Amino acid sequence: MSTTILDVIRTKRDGGALSDEQIRWFITGYTAHEVADEQAAALLMAIVWRGMTERELRTWTGAMIDSGIRMDLSGVPRPTVDKHSTGGVGDKISLPLCPLVAACGAAVPQLSGRGLGHTGGTLDKMESIPGWSATVAPDRYLDLLEDPGAVICAAGDDLAPADRRLYALRDVTATVESIPLIASSIMSKKIAEGTGALVLDVKFGSGAFMVERNRAAELAATMVELGEAAGVRTAALLTAMDIPLGNTAGNALEVQESLEVLSGGGPADVVELTVALAELMCELAGVDADPSAVLRSGAAMDTWRRMVRSQGGDPDAALPVAPHVETIAAEADGVLGRLDARHVGEAAWRLGAGRSRKEEAVSAVAGVRWHRRPGDRVSRGDVLVELHTGDPTRLPAAVDALEGAWEIGSEAPERVPLVSGRIG
Ligand code: URA
């Protein structure tokens, strides 16, 4: 009997499991524009409610991988290992991490898409470096993995094309928040990328996709299983995202902060997470190195400079700076009790650092810098945050977004560990 989309939707709507054939038929048909958006949306909503069995999820992810090419990195003379973060405010970790792991001896093939959301993605941050290009010709890609050993670049249209269509539809149909749909979306792209090992940074808290830690743990375990089943050594760290990472959110601002980390300084939380992820990446890749010592030695900075140059960038060029900077001061004396990542991310986005539609340009200079972190003492009149923008008409909306973002009280908040668990 031939498969019909109505049968597929009904099966899932009524709580049944889809057959492998139905799943492959749907993914192939939707990628080829042979299934209508409204029908695909109905199926996605049924999946949000009903979930997927392990077998369904493996087949679904496999079909998404098979919708495009799977890269072959077997010719790279170093073990390959990549990192994926589920995303958070001020998350610039890929910038110091990729050259650090390359300097430790592994190769880092980081293919990225352009995300939506609070701040730009890694490619947007890198593009604030004068001359740097996210486009790398396929024949150069393997050479760059050999030397300098890390490539951050745009994924081609032929990498998991099913995900591109499905993600765009999920984004406009309130069907993003589903563990099987998120796990298959992320893992299909990472498995297709051809990496031998993968470390996931799965965030939870107010500034993350998953607010609750147990949901983040479930997502992490689901992704680790998918990776391992596809022959990719995979492990995840669960990390807190209530407070934004580092001291800045915004593209050029975050590049500047990453340079501080590569120079041996930078905010303690960015250094801690960079080193923790690098240690796990080296472990999975089978590379015997001490990332903390490599960072201190300056070797990661040397690799960064070669990475930037190899993609047309000038590592010595000044980064763009916002022409308009407004400050907000503390309204009372006391201790900063909270700095909410979601509010800060929203403010950075309103200043122009992120996009709400895929085709929108992001501003390199827009963003937020915060001068105090929870637990710090503040005096009335101290500058708490700076708002950076190229377009001053955006300032009032960003100020509004920060309404209620912090509290000044008399007691320091309880410290939450940044890295709170490992899965895999
Ligand atoms: N990132 C992705 O690539 N896919 C999702 O579904 C969510 C986050």
Coordinates of C-alpha atoms and ligand atoms in Angstrom, one line a residue:
M1 CA 0.0 0.0 0.0
S2 CA 1.4 3.4 -0.9
T3 CA 2.2 5.9 1.9
T4 CA 0.0 9.0 2.0
I5 CA 0.6 12.1 4.1
L6 CA -2.8 11.8 5.7
D7 CA -1.9 8.3 7.0
V8 CA 1.4 9.6 8.3
I9 CA -0.2 12.5 10.1
R10 CA -3.1 10.4 11.5
T11 CA -0.7 7.7 12.8
K12 CA 1.3 10.2 14.8
R13 CA -1.8 12.2 15.9
D14 CA -3.3 9.1 17.4
G15 CA -0.1 8.2 19.3
G16 CA 1.2 5.5 17.0
A17 CA 4.7 4.9 15.8
L18 CA 5.6 5.8 12.2
S19 CA 7.2 3.0 10.1
D20 CA 10.7 3.5 8.8
E21 CA 9.2 3.7 5.3
Q22 CA 6.8 6.4 6.3
I23 CA 9.5 8.5 7.9
R24 CA 11.9 8.2 4.9
W25 CA 9.0 8.9 2.5
F26 CA 8.1 12.1 4.5
I27 CA 11.6 13.5 4.8
T28 CA 12.4 12.8 1.1
G29 CA 9.1 14.3 0.0
Y30 CA 9.2 17.4 2.1
T31 CA 12.8 18.1 1.1
A32 CA 11.7 17.8 -2.5
H33 CA 8.8 20.2 -2.0
E34 CA 6.4 17.3 -2.7
V35 CA 4.6 17.6 0.7
A36 CA 2.8 20.8 1.5
D37 CA 3.9 23.0 4.4
E38 CA 0.6 22.8 6.1
Q39 CA 0.7 19.0 6.1
A40 CA 4.3 18.9 7.3
A41 CA 3.3 21.5 10.0
A42 CA 0.5 19.2 11.2
L43 CA 2.9 16.3 11.5
L44 CA 5.5 18.4 13.4
M45 CA 2.8 19.5 15.9
A46 CA 1.7 15.9 16.4
I47 CA 5.4 15.0 17.1
V48 CA 5.6 17.8 19.6
W49 CA 2.7 16.2 21.5
R50 CA 3.3 12.5 20.9
G51 CA 7.1 12.4 20.8
M52 CA 9.0 9.6 18.9
T53 CA 10.3 6.2 19.9
E54 CA 14.1 5.6 19.8
R55 CA 13.7 3.7 16.5
E56 CA 11.6 6.5 14.9
L57 CA 14.1 9.1 16.0
R58 CA 17.1 7.1 14.6
T59 CA 15.4 6.6 11.3
W60 CA 14.2 10.3 11.2
T61 CA 17.7 11.6 11.9
G62 CA 19.2 9.1 9.4
A63 CA 16.8 10.3 6.7
M64 CA 17.7 13.9 7.4
I65 CA 21.4 13.1 7.0
D66 CA 20.7 11.2 3.8
S67 CA 18.8 14.2 2.4
G68 CA 22.2 15.6 1.6
I69 CA 25.9 14.8 1.5
R70 CA 27.9 13.2 4.4
M71 CA 31.4 14.7 4.4
D72 CA 34.3 12.3 4.4
L73 CA 37.1 13.6 6.7
S74 CA 39.0 10.3 6.8
G75 CA 41.9 11.9 4.9
V76 CA 42.5 14.5 7.6
P77 CA 45.8 13.5 9.3
R78 CA 44.6 14.4 12.8
P79 CA 41.6 13.1 14.8
T80 CA 38.5 15.3 14.2
V81 CA 36.3 16.7 16.9
D82 CA 33.7 19.4 17.0
K83 CA 31.6 21.2 19.6
H84 CA 28.0 22.3 19.4
S85 CA 26.2 24.5 21.9
T86 CA 22.5 24.7 22.2
G87 CA 23.0 28.4 22.5
G88 CA 23.0 31.0 25.1
V89 CA 23.5 34.7 25.7
G90 CA 27.2 35.8 25.4
D91 CA 28.2 32.3 24.2
K92 CA 31.3 33.1 22.3
I93 CA 33.1 29.9 23.4
S94 CA 33.7 28.5 19.9
L95 CA 36.0 31.4 19.1
P96 CA 38.7 30.6 21.7
L97 CA 37.8 26.9 21.8
C98 CA 38.4 25.9 18.1
P99 CA 42.0 27.3 17.9
L100 CA 42.7 25.9 21.4
V101 CA 41.7 22.4 20.5
A102 CA 43.6 22.6 17.2
A103 CA 46.7 23.8 19.1
C104 CA 46.3 20.7 21.3
G105 CA 46.6 18.5 18.2
A106 CA 43.1 17.7 17.0
A107 CA 41.3 19.1 13.9
V108 CA 38.1 21.0 14.4
P109 CA 35.6 21.0 11.5
Q110 CA 33.0 23.5 12.6
L111 CA 30.4 24.0 9.9
S112 CA 27.7 26.5 11.1
G113 CA 24.4 27.8 9.9
R114 CA 23.1 31.3 10.5
G115 CA 20.8 31.2 13.5
L116 CA 17.9 33.3 14.6
G117 CA 17.7 34.8 18.0
H118 CA 19.1 36.9 20.7
T119 CA 22.6 37.4 19.5
G120 CA 24.3 36.5 16.3
G121 CA 25.7 33.0 15.8
T122 CA 29.4 32.2 15.5
L123 CA 29.6 33.2 11.9
D124 CA 28.1 36.6 12.6
K125 CA 30.7 37.1 15.4
M126 CA 33.6 36.1 13.1
E127 CA 32.4 38.3 10.3
S128 CA 33.0 41.4 12.5
I129 CA 36.7 40.7 11.8
P130 CA 37.7 42.9 8.8
G131 CA 38.1 40.8 5.7
W132 CA 37.1 37.4 7.2
S133 CA 34.9 35.2 5.0
A134 CA 32.6 32.4 6.2
T135 CA 32.8 30.8 2.7
V136 CA 35.5 28.1 2.2
A137 CA 35.8 26.3 -1.1
P138 CA 35.4 22.5 -0.6
D139 CA 38.9 21.8 -2.0
R140 CA 40.5 24.1 0.6
Y141 CA 38.5 22.8 3.5
L142 CA 40.5 19.6 4.0
D143 CA 43.8 21.6 3.7
L144 CA 42.7 24.0 6.5
L145 CA 41.9 21.1 8.7
E146 CA 45.5 20.0 8.3
D147 CA 46.8 23.5 8.9
P148 CA 45.9 25.5 10.9
G149 CA 43.7 22.6 12.1
A150 CA 40.4 24.4 12.7
V151 CA 37.9 25.8 10.3
I152 CA 34.8 27.8 11.2
C153 CA 32.7 28.3 8.1
A154 CA 29.3 28.2 6.5
A155 CA 27.7 24.8 5.8
G156 CA 26.9 24.3 2.1
D157 CA 23.2 24.0 1.0
D158 CA 23.8 20.3 0.5
L159 CA 24.4 19.5 4.2
A160 CA 21.2 18.1 5.7
P161 CA 18.9 20.1 3.4
A162 CA 15.9 18.5 5.1
D163 CA 16.8 20.3 8.3
R164 CA 16.9 23.7 6.6
R165 CA 13.3 23.3 5.4
L166 CA 12.0 21.7 8.6
Y167 CA 13.7 24.2 10.8
A168 CA 12.3 27.2 8.9
L169 CA 8.8 25.6 9.2
R170 CA 9.2 24.8 12.9
D171 CA 10.3 28.4 13.5
V172 CA 7.0 29.8 12.3
T173 CA 4.7 27.1 13.7
A174 CA 5.7 27.0 17.4
T175 CA 7.2 23.5 16.9
V176 CA 10.8 24.2 17.8
E177 CA 10.5 23.0 21.5
S178 CA 10.5 19.3 21.1
I179 CA 13.3 17.1 22.3
P180 CA 13.2 14.7 19.3
L181 CA 12.9 17.5 16.8
I182 CA 15.8 19.5 18.3
A183 CA 18.0 16.4 18.7
S184 CA 17.5 15.2 15.2
S185 CA 18.0 18.8 13.8
I186 CA 21.3 19.3 15.6
M187 CA 22.7 15.8 15.2
S188 CA 21.8 15.4 11.5
K189 CA 24.0 18.4 10.7
K190 CA 26.8 17.4 13.0
I191 CA 26.9 13.8 11.8
A192 CA 26.7 14.9 8.1
E193 CA 29.7 17.2 8.8
G194 CA 31.8 14.1 9.1
T195 CA 33.4 14.7 12.5
G196 CA 34.8 11.7 14.3
A197 CA 33.8 13.0 17.8
L198 CA 31.5 15.6 19.1
V199 CA 31.1 17.5 22.4
L200 CA 27.7 19.0 23.1
D201 CA 27.3 22.0 25.4
V202 CA 23.7 21.7 26.5
K203 CA 22.5 24.7 28.4
F204 CA 19.7 25.2 30.8
G205 CA 18.3 28.3 32.6
S206 CA 16.5 31.5 31.7
G207 CA 18.7 32.3 28.8
A208 CA 18.6 28.8 27.2
F209 CA 16.3 26.8 25.0
M210 CA 15.6 24.5 27.9
V211 CA 14.9 26.3 31.1
E212 CA 14.8 23.2 33.3
R213 CA 17.9 21.1 34.0
N214 CA 16.2 17.8 33.7
R215 CA 14.8 18.7 30.2
A216 CA 18.3 19.7 29.2
A217 CA 19.7 16.4 30.5
E218 CA 17.0 14.5 28.5
L219 CA 18.0 16.4 25.4
A220 CA 21.7 15.7 26.0
A221 CA 21.1 12.0 26.5
T222 CA 19.0 11.8 23.3
M223 CA 21.7 13.5 21.3
V224 CA 24.5 11.4 22.8
E225 CA 22.6 8.2 21.8
L226 CA 22.1 9.5 18.3
G227 CA 25.7 10.4 17.9
E228 CA 27.0 7.1 19.2
A229 CA 24.5 5.1 17.1
A230 CA 26.0 6.9 14.0
G231 CA 29.5 6.0 15.0
V232 CA 30.4 9.5 16.3
R233 CA 32.0 9.5 19.8
T234 CA 29.7 11.9 21.6
A235 CA 29.5 13.4 25.1
A236 CA 27.7 16.4 26.6
L237 CA 28.3 18.9 29.4
L238 CA 25.2 20.4 31.1
T239 CA 25.9 24.1 31.7
A240 CA 24.1 26.9 33.5
M241 CA 22.7 29.8 31.4
D242 CA 20.8 32.0 33.9
I243 CA 23.6 34.6 33.9
P244 CA 25.0 35.6 30.5
L245 CA 28.5 34.3 29.7
G246 CA 31.4 36.6 30.1
N247 CA 30.9 40.4 30.1
T248 CA 29.5 41.1 26.6
A249 CA 26.8 40.0 24.2
G250 CA 27.2 41.3 20.6
N251 CA 29.3 40.4 17.6
A252 CA 32.5 42.5 17.7
L253 CA 32.3 42.8 21.5
E254 CA 32.4 39.1 21.8
V255 CA 35.3 38.8 19.4
Q256 CA 37.2 41.3 21.6
E257 CA 36.4 39.2 24.7
S258 CA 37.6 36.0 23.0
L259 CA 40.9 37.7 22.1
E260 CA 41.3 38.5 25.8
V261 CA 40.9 34.8 26.6
L262 CA 43.3 33.7 23.9
S263 CA 45.8 36.3 25.4
G264 CA 45.6 34.5 28.8
G265 CA 43.0 36.9 30.4
G266 CA 39.3 37.3 29.9
P267 CA 36.3 36.6 32.1
A268 CA 36.8 33.6 34.4
D269 CA 33.5 31.9 33.3
V270 CA 34.5 32.0 29.6
V271 CA 37.9 30.6 30.5
E272 CA 36.4 27.9 32.7
L273 CA 34.0 26.7 30.0
T274 CA 36.5 26.9 27.2
V275 CA 38.9 24.7 29.1
A276 CA 36.3 22.2 30.3
L277 CA 35.0 21.7 26.7
A278 CA 38.5 21.5 25.3
E279 CA 39.5 18.8 27.9
L280 CA 36.5 16.8 26.9
M281 CA 37.1 17.3 23.2
C282 CA 40.7 16.1 23.6
E283 CA 39.6 13.1 25.6
L284 CA 37.1 12.0 22.9
A285 CA 39.6 12.7 20.1
G286 CA 42.3 10.6 22.0
V287 CA 44.6 13.6 22.1
D288 CA 46.9 13.7 25.2
A289 CA 47.1 17.5 25.9
D290 CA 46.5 19.9 28.8
P291 CA 44.3 22.7 27.2
S292 CA 44.9 25.0 30.2
A293 CA 48.7 24.9 29.7
V294 CA 48.3 25.2 25.9
L295 CA 46.1 28.3 26.4
R296 CA 48.7 29.9 28.7
S297 CA 51.5 29.1 26.3
G298 CA 50.0 31.4 23.6
A299 CA 49.8 28.5 21.1
A300 CA 46.1 28.9 20.8
M301 CA 46.5 32.6 19.9
D302 CA 49.0 31.7 17.2
T303 CA 46.5 29.2 15.8
W304 CA 43.7 31.8 15.9
R305 CA 45.8 34.2 13.9
R306 CA 46.5 31.6 11.3
M307 CA 42.8 30.6 11.2
V308 CA 41.7 34.2 10.7
R309 CA 44.3 34.9 8.0
S310 CA 43.5 31.6 6.1
Q311 CA 39.9 32.9 5.7
G312 CA 40.9 36.3 4.4
G313 CA 40.8 38.2 7.8
D314 CA 43.3 40.5 9.3
P315 CA 44.0 39.4 12.9
D316 CA 45.7 42.8 13.6
A317 CA 42.9 45.0 12.2
A318 CA 40.9 47.1 14.7
L319 CA 37.5 45.7 15.4
P320 CA 34.5 48.0 14.6
V321 CA 33.3 50.1 17.5
A322 CA 29.7 51.4 18.1
P323 CA 29.3 55.1 17.5
H324 CA 26.6 55.3 20.1
V325 CA 27.0 54.0 23.7
E326 CA 24.5 54.6 26.4
T327 CA 25.0 53.6 30.0
I328 CA 22.6 52.5 32.8
A329 CA 23.6 53.1 36.4
A330 CA 22.7 51.3 39.6
E331 CA 19.7 52.8 41.3
A332 CA 20.8 51.7 44.8
D333 CA 23.7 50.5 47.0
G334 CA 23.9 46.8 47.7
V335 CA 24.8 43.5 46.1
L336 CA 23.8 42.5 42.6
G337 CA 21.5 39.5 43.1
R338 CA 20.6 38.6 39.6
L339 CA 21.5 39.5 36.0
D340 CA 19.0 37.7 33.8
A341 CA 20.4 36.3 30.6
R342 CA 17.1 36.4 28.7
H343 CA 16.7 40.1 29.2
V344 CA 20.3 40.9 28.3
G345 CA 20.0 38.8 25.1
E346 CA 16.8 40.6 24.2
A347 CA 18.4 44.0 24.7
A348 CA 21.4 42.9 22.5
W349 CA 19.0 41.7 19.8
R350 CA 17.0 45.0 19.9
L351 CA 20.2 46.9 19.5
G352 CA 20.9 45.0 16.2
A353 CA 23.2 42.1 17.3
G354 CA 20.8 39.3 16.3
R355 CA 18.2 38.8 13.6
S356 CA 14.5 37.9 13.6
R357 CA 14.4 36.8 9.9
K358 CA 17.1 34.7 8.3
E359 CA 17.8 37.2 5.5
E360 CA 18.3 40.1 7.9
A361 CA 21.8 41.6 8.3
V362 CA 23.2 41.8 11.8
S363 CA 25.2 44.8 13.1
A364 CA 28.8 44.0 14.0
V365 CA 29.0 46.8 16.6
A366 CA 25.6 46.4 18.4
G367 CA 25.5 44.7 21.9
V368 CA 25.6 45.0 25.6
R369 CA 28.5 45.1 28.0
W370 CA 27.8 44.5 31.7
H371 CA 30.1 45.8 34.4
R372 CA 28.9 43.8 37.4
R373 CA 28.0 40.1 37.9
P374 CA 25.7 38.6 40.5
G375 CA 27.4 38.7 43.9
D376 CA 29.4 41.9 43.1
R377 CA 28.9 45.0 45.4
V378 CA 27.5 48.1 43.7
S379 CA 27.0 51.7 44.7
R380 CA 24.2 53.9 43.5
G381 CA 25.4 55.6 40.3
D382 CA 27.9 52.9 39.3
V383 CA 27.6 51.9 35.6
L384 CA 25.9 48.5 35.4
V385 CA 25.5 48.1 31.7
E386 CA 26.6 49.8 28.4
L387 CA 24.3 49.6 25.4
H388 CA 26.2 49.7 22.1
T389 CA 24.6 50.4 18.7
G390 CA 25.1 51.9 15.3
D391 CA 21.5 53.1 15.3
P392 CA 20.4 55.3 18.3
T393 CA 16.7 54.9 17.5
R394 CA 17.1 51.3 18.8
L395 CA 18.2 52.4 22.3
P396 CA 14.7 53.0 23.9
A397 CA 13.6 49.4 23.0
A398 CA 16.8 48.0 24.4
V399 CA 16.4 49.9 27.7
D400 CA 12.8 48.6 27.9
A401 CA 14.1 45.0 27.4
L402 CA 16.3 45.4 30.5
E403 CA 13.4 46.3 32.7
G404 CA 13.5 43.8 35.6
A405 CA 16.8 42.3 34.4
W406 CA 18.6 42.7 37.7
E407 CA 18.0 43.1 41.4
I408 CA 20.1 44.9 43.9
G409 CA 19.7 43.6 47.5
S410 CA 21.6 43.0 50.6
E411 CA 22.7 39.4 50.2
A412 CA 24.9 37.6 47.6
P413 CA 23.0 35.0 45.6
E414 CA 23.8 31.3 46.0
R415 CA 26.5 30.4 43.5
V416 CA 25.4 27.9 40.8
P417 CA 28.1 25.8 39.2
L418 CA 28.7 26.7 35.6
V419 CA 29.3 23.0 34.6
S420 CA 26.9 20.8 36.4
G421 CA 27.2 17.4 34.8
R422 CA 28.4 15.2 32.0
I423 CA 26.4 12.8 29.9
G424 CA 28.2 10.2 27.8
Ligands
URA1 N1 19.4 24.4 16.9 C1 19.2 23.6 15.8 O1 20.1 23.5 14.9 N2 18.0 22.9 15.7 C2 17.1 23.0 16.6 O2 16.0 22.4 16.5 C3 17.3 23.8 17.7 C4 18.5 24.5 17.8

